Structures are given as C-alpha cells and as structure tokens.
CSV table of C-alpha atoms in Angstrom, one decimal:
chain,number,residue,atom,x,y,z
A,1,MET,CA,0.0,0.1,-0.1
A,2,SER,CA,1.5,3.0,-0.9
A,3,LEU,CA,0.6,6.1,1.5
A,4,THR,CA,-1.8,7.6,-0.8
A,5,ASP,CA,-3.7,4.8,-0.7
A,6,THR,CA,-4.0,5.1,3.2
A,7,PRO,CA,-7.0,6.2,4.6
A,8,ALA,CA,-7.4,9.7,6.1
A,9,LEU,CA,-7.8,9.9,10.0
A,10,SER,CA,-10.7,11.8,10.9
A,11,ARG,CA,-11.6,13.9,13.4
A,12,PRO,CA,-12.9,13.1,17.0
A,13,ALA,CA,-16.5,12.3,17.0
A,14,ALA,CA,-18.6,14.5,19.4
A,15,SER,CA,-20.2,10.7,19.9
A,16,LEU,CA,-20.0,7.2,19.1
A,17,LEU,CA,-22.9,7.3,17.3
A,18,ASP,CA,-21.1,9.5,14.6
A,19,LEU,CA,-18.9,6.5,14.3
A,20,ILE,CA,-21.5,4.5,12.7
A,21,GLY,CA,-20.8,3.1,8.7
A,22,LYS,CA,-17.9,4.4,6.8
A,23,THR,CA,-16.9,0.8,7.8
A,24,PRO,CA,-13.8,-0.4,5.4
A,25,MET,CA,-13.3,-3.2,3.2
A,26,VAL,CA,-10.6,-5.8,2.1
A,27,GLU,CA,-9.8,-8.3,-0.2
A,28,VAL,CA,-9.4,-12.0,0.5
A,29,THR,CA,-5.9,-13.0,-0.7
A,30,LYS,CA,-5.3,-16.7,1.0
A,31,LEU,CA,-8.9,-18.4,0.9
A,32,ASP,CA,-9.4,-20.3,-2.7
A,33,THR,CA,-11.6,-17.9,-4.4
A,34,GLY,CA,-11.0,-19.4,-7.6
A,35,LYS,CA,-11.1,-17.0,-10.3
A,36,CYS,CA,-13.2,-14.5,-8.7
A,37,ARG,CA,-11.9,-11.6,-6.5
A,38,LEU,CA,-14.1,-11.7,-3.0
A,39,LEU,CA,-14.6,-8.4,-0.8
A,40,LEU,CA,-15.6,-8.2,2.6
A,41,LYS,CA,-16.5,-5.5,4.3
A,42,LEU,CA,-16.4,-5.3,7.8
A,43,GLU,CA,-19.0,-4.4,9.6
A,44,ASN,CA,-17.2,-5.6,12.5
A,45,GLN,CA,-15.5,-2.5,12.8
A,46,ASN,CA,-18.5,-0.4,13.9
A,47,PRO,CA,-18.6,0.5,17.6
A,48,GLY,CA,-21.1,-1.7,18.8
A,49,GLY,CA,-18.9,-4.3,16.9
A,50,SER,CA,-21.4,-5.2,14.0
A,51,ILE,CA,-23.8,-4.3,11.2
A,52,LYS,CA,-26.4,-3.5,13.4
A,53,ASP,CA,-25.8,-0.9,14.9
A,54,ARG,CA,-26.6,0.8,11.5
A,55,ILE,CA,-30.7,-0.7,11.6
A,56,ALA,CA,-30.7,0.3,15.1
A,57,LEU,CA,-29.6,3.9,14.9
A,58,THR,CA,-32.5,4.9,11.8
A,59,MET,CA,-35.0,2.9,14.0
A,60,ILE,CA,-34.5,4.5,16.9
A,61,GLU,CA,-34.7,7.7,15.1
A,62,VAL,CA,-37.5,6.8,12.7
A,63,ALA,CA,-39.3,6.0,16.1
A,64,GLU,CA,-38.3,9.2,18.0
A,65,ASN,CA,-39.4,11.6,14.8
A,66,GLU,CA,-42.9,9.7,14.2
A,67,GLY,CA,-43.9,9.6,18.2
A,68,TRP,CA,-43.7,6.5,18.8
A,69,LEU,CA,-40.7,6.3,21.7
A,70,LYS,CA,-40.9,9.5,23.9
A,71,PRO,CA,-38.6,10.5,26.5
A,72,GLY,CA,-38.2,8.2,29.2
A,73,GLY,CA,-39.7,5.6,27.2
A,74,THR,CA,-38.7,1.1,27.2
A,75,ILE,CA,-37.3,0.0,23.4
A,76,VAL,CA,-38.4,-3.9,23.4
A,77,GLU,CA,-37.0,-5.7,20.8
A,78,ALA,CA,-36.2,-9.7,19.8
A,79,THR,CA,-33.1,-10.1,18.6
A,80,ALA,CA,-30.7,-12.5,18.2
A,81,GLY,CA,-27.8,-10.5,19.9
A,82,ASN,CA,-26.3,-8.0,18.0
A,83,THR,CA,-29.7,-6.2,17.3
A,84,GLY,CA,-29.7,-6.1,20.9
A,85,LEU,CA,-26.2,-4.9,21.5
A,86,ALA,CA,-27.4,-2.2,18.8
A,87,LEU,CA,-30.2,-0.8,19.8
A,88,THR,CA,-28.4,-1.0,23.5
A,89,LEU,CA,-25.9,1.5,22.5
A,90,VAL,CA,-28.1,3.7,20.7
A,91,GLY,CA,-31.1,3.0,23.4
A,92,LYS,CA,-28.8,4.0,26.8
A,93,GLN,CA,-27.2,6.6,24.7
A,94,LYS,CA,-30.3,8.5,24.3
A,95,GLY,CA,-31.6,8.0,27.7
A,96,TYR,CA,-33.7,5.0,27.3
A,97,LYS,CA,-34.6,1.1,28.9
A,98,VAL,CA,-33.8,-1.5,27.0
A,99,LEU,CA,-35.7,-4.8,27.1
A,100,LEU,CA,-34.6,-8.0,25.0
A,101,VAL,CA,-36.5,-10.8,24.1
A,102,ILE,CA,-33.1,-13.3,23.4
A,103,PRO,CA,-33.3,-17.1,22.6
A,104,ASP,CA,-31.8,-19.6,24.5
A,105,LYS,CA,-28.6,-20.6,22.3
A,106,MET,CA,-26.9,-17.5,21.7
A,107,SER,CA,-23.5,-17.1,23.2
A,108,LYS,CA,-23.3,-16.3,26.5
A,109,GLU,CA,-20.5,-13.6,25.0
A,110,LYS,CA,-23.4,-11.2,23.9
A,111,ILE,CA,-25.6,-12.2,26.3
A,112,GLN,CA,-22.8,-10.8,29.5
A,113,HIS,CA,-22.0,-7.7,27.2
A,114,LEU,CA,-25.8,-6.8,27.2
A,115,ARG,CA,-26.7,-7.0,30.6
A,116,ALA,CA,-23.3,-5.5,31.5
A,117,MET,CA,-24.7,-2.4,29.0
A,118,GLY,CA,-27.5,-2.0,31.4
A,119,ALA,CA,-30.1,-4.5,29.1
A,120,ASP,CA,-32.9,-6.2,30.9
A,121,VAL,CA,-32.2,-9.6,28.8
A,122,ARG,CA,-35.2,-12.1,29.4
A,123,LEU,CA,-34.2,-15.6,27.7
A,124,THR,CA,-36.5,-17.6,25.8
A,125,ARG,CA,-36.5,-21.3,23.8
A,126,SER,CA,-35.1,-21.9,20.6
A,127,ASP,CA,-36.5,-24.4,19.9
A,128,VAL,CA,-40.4,-23.0,19.1
A,129,PRO,CA,-41.4,-21.9,15.8
A,130,HIS,CA,-42.8,-18.9,15.2
A,131,GLY,CA,-46.5,-18.4,16.6
A,132,HIS,CA,-45.6,-20.4,19.6
A,133,PRO,CA,-46.1,-17.7,23.1
A,134,GLU,CA,-42.5,-18.3,23.8
A,135,TYR,CA,-41.0,-18.1,20.6
A,136,TYR,CA,-39.0,-15.0,20.9
A,137,THR,CA,-40.9,-12.3,18.1
A,138,ASP,CA,-43.9,-13.3,19.9
A,139,MET,CA,-43.3,-12.7,23.6
A,140,ALA,CA,-41.1,-9.6,22.4
A,141,GLU,CA,-44.7,-8.0,21.0
A,142,ARG,CA,-46.7,-9.3,24.1
A,143,LEU,CA,-44.0,-7.5,26.9
A,144,ALA,CA,-44.7,-4.4,24.4
A,145,GLN,CA,-47.6,-4.2,25.2
A,146,GLN,CA,-47.4,-4.6,29.0
A,147,ILE,CA,-45.2,-2.4,29.5
A,148,PRO,CA,-46.1,1.4,30.0
A,149,GLY,CA,-44.4,3.6,26.9
A,150,ALA,CA,-43.0,1.2,25.3
A,151,TYR,CA,-41.6,0.7,21.9
A,152,TYR,CA,-41.5,-2.8,20.0
A,153,VAL,CA,-38.9,-2.1,17.5
A,154,ASN,CA,-39.6,-5.1,15.6
A,155,GLN,CA,-36.6,-5.2,13.0
A,156,PHE,CA,-38.6,-7.9,11.1
A,157,ALA,CA,-41.6,-6.1,9.7
A,158,ASN,CA,-39.8,-2.1,10.3
A,159,ASP,CA,-39.5,-0.5,6.7
A,160,ALA,CA,-36.7,1.7,8.9
A,161,ASN,CA,-34.6,-1.3,8.4
A,162,SER,CA,-34.0,-1.9,5.0
A,163,GLU,CA,-34.2,1.7,4.3
A,164,ALA,CA,-30.4,2.0,7.0
A,165,HIS,CA,-29.3,-0.1,4.3
A,166,PHE,CA,-30.5,1.2,1.1
A,167,LYS,CA,-29.3,4.8,2.5
A,168,SER,CA,-25.8,4.4,4.1
A,169,THR,CA,-24.6,0.2,3.3
A,170,ALA,CA,-25.1,0.0,0.2
A,171,PRO,CA,-24.0,3.4,-0.9
A,172,GLU,CA,-20.4,2.9,0.4
A,173,ILE,CA,-20.0,-0.3,-1.3
A,174,TRP,CA,-20.9,1.4,-4.5
A,175,GLU,CA,-18.8,4.4,-3.4
A,176,GLN,CA,-15.9,1.0,-2.5
A,177,THR,CA,-16.3,-1.1,-5.5
A,178,GLY,CA,-16.8,1.8,-8.2
A,179,GLY,CA,-19.8,0.1,-8.7
A,180,ASN,CA,-17.3,-2.9,-10.4
A,181,ILE,CA,-19.8,-5.9,-8.8
A,182,ASP,CA,-20.8,-8.9,-10.2
A,183,ALA,CA,-22.4,-11.0,-7.1
A,184,PHE,CA,-23.8,-9.5,-3.6
A,185,VAL,CA,-23.6,-12.1,-1.0
A,186,ALA,CA,-25.9,-11.4,2.7
A,187,GLY,CA,-28.4,-13.8,4.9
A,188,ILE,CA,-31.6,-12.5,6.1
A,189,GLY,CA,-31.9,-12.6,9.9
A,190,SER,CA,-34.8,-9.7,9.8
A,191,GLY,CA,-34.1,-9.2,6.0
A,192,GLY,CA,-33.1,-5.7,5.9
A,193,THR,CA,-29.6,-6.2,4.4
A,194,ILE,CA,-30.2,-8.2,1.9
A,195,THR,CA,-33.4,-6.1,0.4
A,196,GLY,CA,-32.4,-2.5,1.6
A,197,ILE,CA,-28.6,-3.4,-0.4
A,198,ALA,CA,-30.5,-5.4,-3.4
A,199,ARG,CA,-32.8,-2.4,-4.2
A,200,TYR,CA,-29.9,0.2,-4.2
A,201,LEU,CA,-28.0,-2.0,-6.6
A,202,LYS,CA,-30.8,-2.8,-8.7
A,203,ALA,CA,-31.9,1.2,-9.0
A,204,GLN,CA,-28.4,1.9,-10.1
A,205,GLY,CA,-28.7,-0.5,-13.3
A,206,SER,CA,-26.4,-3.2,-11.6
A,207,LYS,CA,-26.7,-6.4,-13.0
A,208,ALA,CA,-25.6,-8.0,-9.9
A,209,GLU,CA,-26.3,-11.7,-8.5
A,210,ILE,CA,-28.3,-11.3,-5.9
A,211,ILE,CA,-27.2,-14.9,-3.5
A,212,LEU,CA,-28.8,-15.9,-0.2
A,213,ALA,CA,-26.5,-17.6,2.3
A,214,ASP,CA,-28.5,-19.7,4.4
A,215,PRO,CA,-28.1,-21.8,7.6
A,216,VAL,CA,-29.3,-26.2,6.5
A,217,GLY,CA,-32.3,-26.0,8.5
A,218,SER,CA,-33.5,-22.7,7.7
A,219,ALA,CA,-36.7,-22.5,5.8
A,220,LEU,CA,-35.6,-19.5,3.4
A,221,ALA,CA,-33.2,-21.1,0.8
A,222,GLY,CA,-35.8,-23.7,-0.4
A,223,ILE,CA,-38.2,-21.0,-0.8
A,224,VAL,CA,-35.8,-18.8,-2.6
A,225,ASN,CA,-34.3,-22.0,-5.1
A,226,GLU,CA,-37.7,-24.3,-5.6
A,227,GLY,CA,-40.3,-22.0,-3.8
A,228,LYS,CA,-41.0,-23.9,-0.9
A,229,PRO,CA,-39.5,-23.9,2.4
A,230,GLY,CA,-36.4,-26.5,2.8
A,231,PRO,CA,-36.7,-29.4,5.5
A,232,ASP,CA,-36.9,-28.1,9.1
A,233,GLY,CA,-33.8,-27.9,11.2
A,234,SER,CA,-31.9,-26.8,14.0
A,235,TYR,CA,-28.6,-24.9,13.4
A,236,THR,CA,-26.0,-23.4,15.9
A,237,VAL,CA,-24.9,-20.3,13.5
A,238,GLU,CA,-26.6,-16.8,15.1
A,239,GLY,CA,-28.4,-14.2,13.5
A,240,ILE,CA,-29.5,-15.7,10.4
A,241,GLY,CA,-32.1,-18.3,8.6
A,242,GLN,CA,-35.4,-18.6,9.9
A,243,ASN,CA,-38.3,-20.5,9.3
A,244,PHE,CA,-40.6,-18.0,7.7
A,245,VAL,CA,-39.7,-14.9,5.3
A,246,PRO,CA,-39.5,-11.7,7.9
A,247,ASP,CA,-42.4,-9.0,6.4
A,248,THR,CA,-38.9,-7.0,5.8
A,249,ALA,CA,-37.4,-9.4,3.0
A,250,ASP,CA,-38.4,-9.0,-0.2
A,251,ILE,CA,-37.3,-12.6,-1.8
A,252,ASN,CA,-38.0,-11.8,-5.3
A,253,LEU,CA,-34.8,-10.0,-5.5
A,254,ILE,CA,-32.9,-13.1,-4.3
A,255,ASP,CA,-31.4,-14.7,-7.5
A,256,LYS,CA,-29.7,-17.9,-5.8
A,257,ALA,CA,-29.4,-19.0,-2.4
A,258,TYR,CA,-26.9,-21.7,-0.4
A,259,SER,CA,-27.8,-24.0,2.3
A,260,ILE,CA,-24.7,-24.1,4.0
A,261,PRO,CA,-24.0,-26.6,7.2
A,262,ASP,CA,-22.9,-25.5,10.3
A,263,ALA,CA,-20.0,-27.2,10.2
A,264,GLU,CA,-18.9,-25.5,6.8
A,265,SER,CA,-19.9,-22.0,8.1
A,266,ILE,CA,-17.9,-22.6,11.8
A,267,ALA,CA,-14.7,-24.2,9.2
A,268,THR,CA,-14.7,-21.0,7.2
A,269,ALA,CA,-14.9,-18.7,10.0
A,270,ARG,CA,-11.9,-20.2,11.5
A,271,ASP,CA,-9.9,-21.2,8.5
A,272,LEU,CA,-10.5,-16.5,7.8
A,273,LEU,CA,-8.9,-16.1,11.1
A,274,LEU,CA,-5.7,-18.8,10.2
A,275,LYS,CA,-5.5,-17.5,7.1
A,276,GLU,CA,-6.6,-14.1,6.7
A,277,GLY,CA,-6.2,-12.6,10.0
A,278,VAL,CA,-9.9,-11.3,10.7
A,279,LEU,CA,-11.7,-12.4,13.5
A,280,ALA,CA,-15.5,-13.3,12.1
A,281,GLY,CA,-18.7,-14.5,13.8
A,282,SER,CA,-20.3,-17.5,12.4
A,283,SER,CA,-22.8,-16.3,10.5
A,284,SER,CA,-19.9,-14.4,8.9
A,285,GLY,CA,-18.5,-18.0,8.0
A,286,CYS,CA,-22.0,-19.0,6.5
A,287,LEU,CA,-22.2,-15.7,4.6
A,288,ILE,CA,-18.3,-16.8,3.2
A,289,ALA,CA,-18.8,-20.1,2.6
A,290,ALA,CA,-21.5,-19.4,0.6
A,291,ALA,CA,-19.9,-16.6,-1.3
A,292,LEU,CA,-16.9,-19.0,-2.0
A,293,ARG,CA,-19.2,-21.4,-3.5
A,294,TRP,CA,-20.3,-19.4,-5.6
A,295,CYS,CA,-16.9,-17.9,-6.8
A,296,ARG,CA,-15.6,-21.2,-7.6
A,297,GLU,CA,-18.4,-22.0,-9.9
A,298,GLN,CA,-17.3,-19.1,-12.0
A,299,THR,CA,-15.2,-19.3,-15.2
A,300,GLU,CA,-13.9,-15.8,-15.7
A,301,PRO,CA,-13.0,-13.3,-13.4
A,302,LYS,CA,-16.0,-11.8,-11.4
A,303,THR,CA,-15.9,-9.4,-8.7
A,304,VAL,CA,-18.2,-10.7,-5.2
A,305,VAL,CA,-18.9,-8.8,-1.8
A,306,THR,CA,-20.4,-9.9,1.1
A,307,PHE,CA,-19.7,-9.0,5.1
A,308,VAL,CA,-17.8,-9.8,7.8
A,309,CYS,CA,-21.0,-9.2,9.9
A,310,ASP,CA,-19.5,-9.5,13.2
A,311,THR,CA,-16.3,-9.4,15.7
A,312,GLY,CA,-15.3,-13.2,16.1
A,313,ALA,CA,-14.9,-11.8,19.8
A,314,LYS,CA,-18.9,-13.1,20.9
A,315,TYR,CA,-18.5,-16.3,19.7
A,316,LEU,CA,-14.9,-17.3,21.5
A,317,SER,CA,-16.6,-20.1,23.7
A,318,LYS,CA,-18.6,-21.2,20.7
A,319,VAL,CA,-16.9,-21.0,17.2
A,320,TYR,CA,-13.5,-20.9,18.5
A,321,ASN,CA,-14.0,-23.4,21.3
A,322,ASP,CA,-13.0,-27.0,20.1
A,323,THR,CA,-14.3,-28.7,23.1
A,324,TRP,CA,-17.8,-26.5,22.2
A,325,LEU,CA,-17.4,-28.4,18.5
A,326,ALA,CA,-17.0,-31.4,19.8
A,327,ASP,CA,-20.3,-31.1,22.2
A,328,GLN,CA,-22.1,-30.2,19.3
A,329,GLY,CA,-21.2,-32.9,17.3
A,330,LEU,CA,-19.0,-30.4,14.2
A,331,ALA,CA,-15.6,-31.2,15.3
A,332,GLN,CA,-13.3,-33.6,12.9
A,333,ARG,CA,-13.0,-36.5,14.5
A,334,GLU,CA,-12.0,-39.9,14.1
A,335,ILE,CA,-15.7,-42.1,14.6
A,336,THR,CA,-13.5,-45.3,16.9
A,337,GLY,CA,-16.7,-47.1,17.7
A,338,ASN,CA,-15.6,-47.4,21.1
A,339,LEU,CA,-15.9,-45.4,24.2
A,340,SER,CA,-13.6,-42.4,23.1
A,341,ASP,CA,-16.3,-41.3,20.7
A,342,LEU,CA,-17.8,-40.0,24.0
A,343,ILE,CA,-15.1,-38.0,25.5
A,344,SER,CA,-14.7,-34.5,23.9
A,345,ARG,CA,-11.5,-33.9,26.5
A,346,LYS,CA,-8.9,-36.2,26.0
A,347,TYR,CA,-6.3,-36.8,28.2
A,348,GLU,CA,-3.2,-37.3,25.5
A,349,MET,CA,-4.3,-34.3,23.6
A,350,GLY,CA,-3.9,-32.1,26.6
A,351,ASP,CA,-7.6,-31.7,26.8
A,352,VAL,CA,-8.2,-33.2,30.5
A,353,VAL,CA,-7.8,-30.3,32.8
A,354,VAL,CA,-6.1,-32.2,35.5
A,355,VAL,CA,-4.3,-31.9,38.6
A,356,GLY,CA,-1.2,-33.3,40.5
A,357,PRO,CA,-1.5,-35.0,44.5
A,358,GLU,CA,0.7,-31.7,45.9
A,359,ASP,CA,-0.8,-29.2,44.3
A,360,THR,CA,-3.6,-27.6,47.6
A,361,ILE,CA,-6.8,-27.9,47.9
A,362,ASP,CA,-7.3,-24.5,46.8
A,363,THR,CA,-5.3,-25.0,43.3
A,364,ALA,CA,-8.2,-28.0,42.5
A,365,PHE,CA,-11.1,-26.2,43.2
A,366,LYS,CA,-10.0,-23.0,41.5
A,367,ARG,CA,-9.8,-25.1,38.1
A,368,MET,CA,-12.7,-26.8,38.4
A,369,ARG,CA,-14.5,-23.5,38.8
A,370,GLY,CA,-12.3,-22.2,35.7
A,371,SER,CA,-13.2,-25.0,33.2
A,372,ASP,CA,-16.6,-26.1,34.6
A,373,VAL,CA,-15.8,-28.9,36.0
A,374,SER,CA,-17.0,-30.9,38.9
A,375,GLN,CA,-14.1,-33.4,39.4
A,376,LEU,CA,-10.2,-33.7,38.3
A,377,PRO,CA,-8.2,-36.3,37.7
A,378,VAL,CA,-4.9,-36.7,39.6
A,379,ILE,CA,-1.7,-37.4,37.8
A,380,GLN,CA,1.5,-38.3,38.7
A,381,ASP,CA,4.2,-39.5,36.0
A,382,GLY,CA,2.5,-39.4,33.9
A,383,ARG,CA,-0.2,-41.8,35.5
A,384,LEU,CA,-3.3,-41.7,37.1
A,385,ILE,CA,-3.6,-41.9,40.4
A,386,GLY,CA,-6.6,-40.9,42.0
A,387,ILE,CA,-9.6,-38.3,41.1
A,388,VAL,CA,-10.7,-35.4,43.6
A,389,ASP,CA,-14.2,-33.9,43.3
A,390,GLU,CA,-16.6,-31.4,44.8
A,391,SER,CA,-17.8,-34.0,47.2
A,392,ASP,CA,-13.9,-35.0,48.6
A,393,ILE,CA,-13.6,-30.7,49.0
A,394,VAL,CA,-17.1,-30.5,51.1
A,395,HIS,CA,-15.8,-33.4,53.3
A,396,LEU,CA,-12.7,-32.3,53.6
A,397,MET,CA,-14.1,-28.8,55.0
A,398,ASN,CA,-16.7,-30.2,57.2
A,399,THR,CA,-14.4,-32.7,59.2
A,400,ASP,CA,-11.4,-30.6,59.7
A,401,GLU,CA,-10.8,-28.6,63.0
A,402,ILE,CA,-8.4,-26.3,61.4
A,403,THR,CA,-9.3,-22.8,59.6
A,404,ARG,CA,-10.5,-22.8,56.2
A,405,LYS,CA,-6.7,-20.8,55.1
A,406,ASP,CA,-5.4,-23.8,56.5
A,407,ARG,CA,-7.7,-26.7,54.9
A,408,PHE,CA,-7.8,-24.9,51.4
A,409,ALA,CA,-3.3,-25.3,51.5
A,410,LYS,CA,-3.9,-29.2,52.1
A,411,ALA,CA,-3.0,-31.4,49.5
A,412,VAL,CA,-4.9,-33.2,47.0
A,413,SER,CA,-3.4,-36.4,48.1
A,414,SER,CA,-5.4,-35.8,51.8
A,415,ALA,CA,-8.9,-35.8,50.1
A,416,MET,CA,-8.7,-37.6,46.7
A,417,THR,CA,-10.3,-40.5,45.8
A,418,ARG,CA,-7.7,-43.4,45.2
A,419,ASP,CA,-10.0,-46.8,44.7
A,420,LEU,CA,-11.5,-46.0,41.5
A,421,ASP,CA,-13.9,-46.9,39.2
A,422,THR,CA,-12.3,-47.6,36.0
A,423,VAL,CA,-14.2,-48.9,32.3
A,424,GLN,CA,-11.9,-49.8,29.3
A,425,VAL,CA,-12.0,-47.9,26.2
A,426,SER,CA,-13.6,-51.0,24.7
A,427,GLU,CA,-16.4,-51.7,26.8
A,428,THR,CA,-20.1,-51.0,25.3
A,429,LEU,CA,-22.3,-47.9,26.7
A,430,ASP,CA,-23.9,-50.9,29.1
A,431,ALA,CA,-20.7,-50.5,31.1
A,432,LEU,CA,-21.6,-46.8,32.0
A,433,ILE,CA,-24.6,-47.1,33.9
A,434,PRO,CA,-23.7,-48.8,36.8
A,435,LEU,CA,-21.1,-46.1,37.5
A,436,PHE,CA,-23.7,-43.4,36.7
A,437,ASP,CA,-25.8,-45.8,39.2
A,438,ARG,CA,-23.6,-45.0,41.9
A,439,ASP,CA,-23.0,-41.3,41.7
A,440,ARG,CA,-19.7,-41.7,39.5
A,441,VAL,CA,-17.6,-40.3,36.7
A,442,ALA,CA,-16.9,-43.0,34.5
A,443,ILE,CA,-13.0,-43.5,34.4
A,444,VAL,CA,-11.7,-44.9,30.5
A,445,LEU,CA,-8.6,-46.6,29.8
A,446,ASP,CA,-6.9,-48.4,27.3
A,447,GLY,CA,-5.2,-50.8,29.2
A,448,GLU,CA,-3.5,-49.0,31.8
A,449,LYS,CA,-3.7,-46.1,30.0
A,450,PHE,CA,-5.8,-42.8,30.7
A,451,VAL,CA,-7.5,-42.1,28.2
A,452,GLY,CA,-10.1,-39.4,29.9
A,453,LEU,CA,-13.3,-39.0,31.7
A,454,ILE,CA,-17.2,-40.0,30.7
A,455,THR,CA,-19.9,-37.7,32.4
A,456,ARG,CA,-23.7,-38.3,32.9
A,457,ALA,CA,-23.7,-35.3,30.4
A,458,ASP,CA,-21.4,-36.9,27.7
A,459,LEU,CA,-23.5,-40.2,27.5
A,460,ILE,CA,-27.2,-38.3,26.9
A,461,ASN,CA,-25.0,-36.0,24.6
A,462,HIS,CA,-23.3,-39.1,22.5
A,463,LEU,CA,-27.1,-40.2,22.4
A,464,SER,CA,-28.9,-37.1,21.3
A,465,LEU,CA,-26.0,-36.8,18.4
A,466,ASN,CA,-26.4,-39.9,17.1
A,467,ARG,CA,-30.5,-40.2,17.4
C-alpha cells in the first residue's frame, strides 16, 4: 500500500453514534476464491461490533420522529444478540431503557455484554416455531403491550431496517467498488440487509446477482430455489436463517441461495482467522462459505462482495472452542466405535484439566471453577493415581478442626479418592450405567493408559447427537 492509498484519519467524533457506518473493505487473498475477487466489508468495525448498529440508529431515530418513542420510554425487541447490542448502545446513549428477548442458544458473550450495558435480558426457548407464545418475537410483542411507554422495534417488519442499508451500507459498497460488483452475498435474519442493498444495486442499474447464504435447517433457501420451504431443522449459526419470511425481506430480489451446514460455516470462519487474520462470527462464516461456493463455480473473473457481519470475539466460547464443537458434533473427529467417541476432552491431546497430588485443594477448586467441571483426575508422573471432586472438597471442609485457610492449603492427596471405578475403552455403553447409578464419573482406560472421563452429560449428548 502506498501512502496515497492510506485512509485519512478523521477528527474526534462528538458521539460514539457518529462513528456508525463508513466501514472499511478488505480483499480476501489467501482463501481459494477461484477466478474471482472476493471483498469483505468489515461491519465488525462499527462501534457496537456489528452491522446492526446501522439499523438500530435508523429505527430509533424514525421512532422518535414519528412519536412512537418518547423520553423515558422503553425499547423492546426480539433479537439474536447483535440488534440487541446495537439498540442498547444507541438507546442508552439517548437515555432510554432497553428490554430484549433472546433465544437461549445465543452465545454467553453476547448475553454478558448486553447485561453489562444495562439491558434487561429475557431468555426464551429456541426450539419453538414462530407463533408459539415462547417464540422470541411473540414474547417481545406481548411484553411491549404490557409495559407503559414501551416501543416494540420489530426489526422483522420495520421499513426503517431496509432503508438504513439502502441509504448507508449500499452506497458505501457502491463507492468502494466503483460500481464494479458481479455478486452480492448476504443472509436473512430480519431481512433488511439483503433487501435494502439489493434495491439500491438495482436502482443503480447493476446486474449483480443477489445471493442468499442460509444455514441448513432454515426454510429460506428452499423458498428461493424451489418456491417452498426447505427441510426444517436446528442450526448453531446465530443471527441468520428463519422458518418464516420476515416482512422486511423481499425474496423476489434474490437470484440464488446456498444452504450451508454448520460445520462448513464454522470451518470457514476459523479458516478466515487462520489465513486472513480476520476474527469473524458464525454468520460471517456462513456468508463467506456461500460466497466461496459461488466464486468457485465461475469460469471467468468476477467481483463478489459480502460481509464480516460481526466480531468473532462474541463467539470465543463456541465457534473458537474445540470442546464446544465436539459437544455439538461439529468437530472433525475420527469415529472409533468405542467409548472414546464419548470423550470430548482427551488426556493425550492435553484437553483434560488435571491436578497433581501435591497441589493444594485451593488450586484444585480454582481449576474446577475455571473449567466448569466438578471433578479432576489426579496425575503423577503421567499416571492416573486418583480423582478429586467437589464432594471430596466439601467433606474436607466439614471435618477438619482447622482454619479455612489451612484447609484450602492441604494437599490434594489428603482428599482425593484412590479407589477408582474404571472401564476399558473397548467396553460398550452398558458398562457406564452401573457407575452412573453409584453417582460416579466413568474413568476410561486403554489398558493402563488414562484416556479421559465420561459423565452423564457426555452420555446424554452422545445419544442426542446419534439418534
């Protein structure tokens, strides 16, 4: 990059809200894009970390101008997280209360972020369809009717949603590409992004193909490609995909749709970080996976634009967590047909949190809390010699006539269980039941070599994934 290509720095902004939009664009150079040029508009650079900052600002300003939202009012919305973060950012800056209804599959980072910003977060079921009283949009609408001075944003049927992208996002894309764009790829969460940008491109006379990226399990790709909903199912990708067409979405503007499996979306997001250095979320992985499919189908050079919708920092506990992926059946693992298939944290891979016999009880407890486990294998010279769990620590706390400080300073060897219930890795699932009946965790060995632990939750998860 020459000095003349370097973007000029702007003067200090009067408000964080003034920094929404005008996001940069970067070219993908290390992923296989076939003959095409793939450009990513970095919406993760918005103040709230996502593309939803744009619509939050516009929807709130329109509500204020039309008298729907008045001083002291409450903003109510159903959201997969990012719209909620954006509405909270904008709403709090403007002095409003914010109440958000969020499906329970959302990442804990998003929920913690929202609560830290002062939002009233209500979690609801993610396994019920549109029209069910506990579906997140139905619940949000009901709450808004019950709260005096509340304004239900309803991004799924709010014209200001697509208008925000028509007036800001799309003109930026047009300027950054010089109008040279052959395909635009987006998903449908509320529908505003793909609708607003597609309308703008067509208004400019662009012949760009409008491509929908849709998670497998969402109904939308089937509606676009075949005129009927695709097979209904669940998916882990957050923020895009629906089992209904939002009022904001104009399906007729879309030329083609790709159904992207969760594993491909997540692998693409992780590949993007590994090769391009861009930390993106799961929906971005879905969009980029679809864009790459389209690119690789082309026989001549073309320019494609899609988004990094939000930052992957919101998904560190999920998309970038190998253990979580294994628990969801999304990790690339060798299937052995024995008990090792139930073990998501294997000792030989360094995934098992362990403790030594000379470590203190305080150390053991902190490792349990830090890793969200209730028991730790005790390892000495590479061999399993015992196990310590929460009940062992509680027993020690209740029996010694010494100070609490001294109790926590005791060695793990003074509390651990040496009488171990083990099973061989070659045994069947039936071997686990007697251990669980005795309220034990299954310690799995391969001969004398420690393989890992299996809990009740591991067994249930295995049975759920392999129905």
